[in-house]
């Protein structure tokens, strides 16, 4: 077959085999997402147009993306988008890539906020989310609930620029449900001036021990922002901070929902003993049965 006659199906077939030989976890999905990005079409359409030859510019663009993927660059950074909670979010190298595991945190938060609203039907629920990145978590929550004010906090101005783009993309989702997300640049809560106490705190904090980051997959360790991964020498630095600081920020019976590493439960239970302000502590599992969410409630 002549090189300029390679069809979409031919190129996809070659790329799937190539990515498979490199032991990528999802070779077909990776190949299809890159092709759909180059052709600016939905993935399904690739099969409707499978016998169409790629032109020279399309082949060149696709080849460039495949080479970058070979070296470990995440698909989301190559396409500039990532699906999360049925939302298509803008991402770049300044933001952590939203993951399906974090949907467990969203699901748990929504359930508890909805329960709170049953007993406060005329009140606007006040929420703070620390380390917002792409604003994936607050946008997902706002897609399901109404009458919320969420303070989305991040120390990275570059990450907040991405979050702002996502808020603009889903402005209709916020306005029609009477929700507001306010972006705040702050190192933790140091630059956050609360008008009143808040009802919920939500965070997916960095929780990977510093010396373990280099052993992660290349697409994480070499590409995703270290500041969004590094939880200190034991991975617990941000949990210590949150357990200490947030009781003064929350209302009576306020709650905090945190994503955690799958093997941190015993360490977190031990850590909690030093912070008696918290009345209850419950862990929830993700779809793989791993501990993923830590729910805490004030006395």
mmCIF file of N, CA and C in Angstrom, residues 25 42 45 48 66 90 96 101 116 137 146-147 164 183 192 194 216 226 238 249 269 276 298:
data_model
loop_
_atom_site.group_PDB
_atom_site.id
_atom_site.type_symbol
_atom_site.label_atom_id
_atom_site.label_comp_id
_atom_site.label_asym_id
_atom_site.label_seq_id
_atom_site.Cartn_x
_atom_site.Cartn_y
_atom_site.Cartn_z
ATOM 1 N N UNK A 25 -1.481 0.896 28.825
ATOM 2 C CA UNK A 25 -2.656 0.244 29.415
ATOM 3 C C UNK A 25 -3.871 0.265 28.500
ATOM 4 N N UNK A 42 -15.818 13.280 16.645
ATOM 5 C CA UNK A 42 -16.054 12.330 17.736
ATOM 6 C C UNK A 42 -15.397 10.984 17.432
ATOM 7 N N UNK A 45 -17.111 8.591 14.994
ATOM 8 C CA UNK A 45 -17.032 8.926 13.577
ATOM 9 C C UNK A 45 -15.806 8.316 12.893
ATOM 10 N N UNK A 48 -17.013 5.356 11.123
ATOM 11 C CA UNK A 48 -17.874 5.677 9.988
ATOM 12 C C UNK A 48 -17.040 6.153 8.796
ATOM 13 N N UNK A 66 1.821 10.834 18.239
ATOM 14 C CA UNK A 66 2.208 9.463 18.599
ATOM 15 C C UNK A 66 3.613 9.451 19.187
ATOM 16 N N UNK A 90 -10.918 21.489 30.133
ATOM 17 C CA UNK A 90 -9.637 21.925 29.595
ATOM 18 C C UNK A 90 -8.550 21.584 30.613
ATOM 19 N N UNK A 96 -3.209 19.073 37.476
ATOM 20 C CA UNK A 96 -3.347 17.633 37.620
ATOM 21 C C UNK A 96 -4.477 17.159 36.709
ATOM 22 N N UNK A 101 -11.014 8.044 39.904
ATOM 23 C CA UNK A 101 -11.027 7.811 41.346
ATOM 24 C C UNK A 101 -11.642 8.992 42.091
ATOM 25 N N UNK A 116 -27.722 17.905 53.674
ATOM 26 C CA UNK A 116 -27.684 19.175 54.399
ATOM 27 C C UNK A 116 -28.778 20.116 53.884
ATOM 28 N N UNK A 137 -13.765 19.342 40.446
ATOM 29 C CA UNK A 137 -14.627 18.954 41.562
ATOM 30 C C UNK A 137 -15.791 19.926 41.751
ATOM 31 N N UNK A 146 -28.042 22.672 43.383
ATOM 32 C CA UNK A 146 -28.388 24.084 43.201
ATOM 33 C C UNK A 146 -28.056 24.889 44.455
ATOM 34 N N UNK A 147 -27.998 26.206 44.262
ATOM 35 C CA UNK A 147 -27.889 27.154 45.372
ATOM 36 C C UNK A 147 -26.611 26.956 46.188
ATOM 37 N N UNK A 164 -10.471 29.018 35.262
ATOM 38 C CA UNK A 164 -11.329 30.094 34.756
ATOM 39 C C UNK A 164 -11.887 29.751 33.380
ATOM 40 N N UNK A 183 -12.918 31.822 42.269
ATOM 41 C CA UNK A 183 -11.530 31.358 42.220
ATOM 42 C C UNK A 183 -10.664 32.250 43.101
ATOM 43 N N UNK A 192 -7.235 33.388 52.229
ATOM 44 C CA UNK A 192 -8.681 33.241 52.070
ATOM 45 C C UNK A 192 -9.378 33.989 53.202
ATOM 46 N N UNK A 194 -12.797 34.599 54.691
ATOM 47 C CA UNK A 194 -14.161 34.082 54.655
ATOM 48 C C UNK A 194 -15.150 35.103 55.220
ATOM 49 N N UNK A 216 6.753 6.473 40.093
ATOM 50 C CA UNK A 216 5.451 6.394 39.436
ATOM 51 C C UNK A 216 5.631 6.307 37.928
ATOM 52 N N UNK A 226 4.467 18.546 40.025
ATOM 53 C CA UNK A 226 4.874 17.904 41.275
ATOM 54 C C UNK A 226 4.140 18.493 42.473
ATOM 55 N N UNK A 238 -0.458 17.543 54.115
ATOM 56 C CA UNK A 238 -1.670 18.342 53.897
ATOM 57 C C UNK A 238 -2.805 17.904 54.809
ATOM 58 N N UNK A 249 -12.743 27.029 60.704
ATOM 59 C CA UNK A 249 -13.383 27.573 59.507
ATOM 60 C C UNK A 249 -14.792 27.037 59.295
ATOM 61 N N UNK A 269 -5.825 7.299 60.594
ATOM 62 C CA UNK A 269 -6.490 7.041 61.869
ATOM 63 C C UNK A 269 -5.578 7.388 63.041
ATOM 64 N N UNK A 276 -8.483 16.260 68.477
ATOM 65 C CA UNK A 276 -9.735 15.832 69.111
ATOM 66 C C UNK A 276 -10.970 16.627 68.701
ATOM 67 N N UNK A 298 -17.159 17.584 62.533
ATOM 68 C CA UNK A 298 -16.846 18.239 63.793
ATOM 69 C C UNK A 298 -17.819 17.845 64.883
#
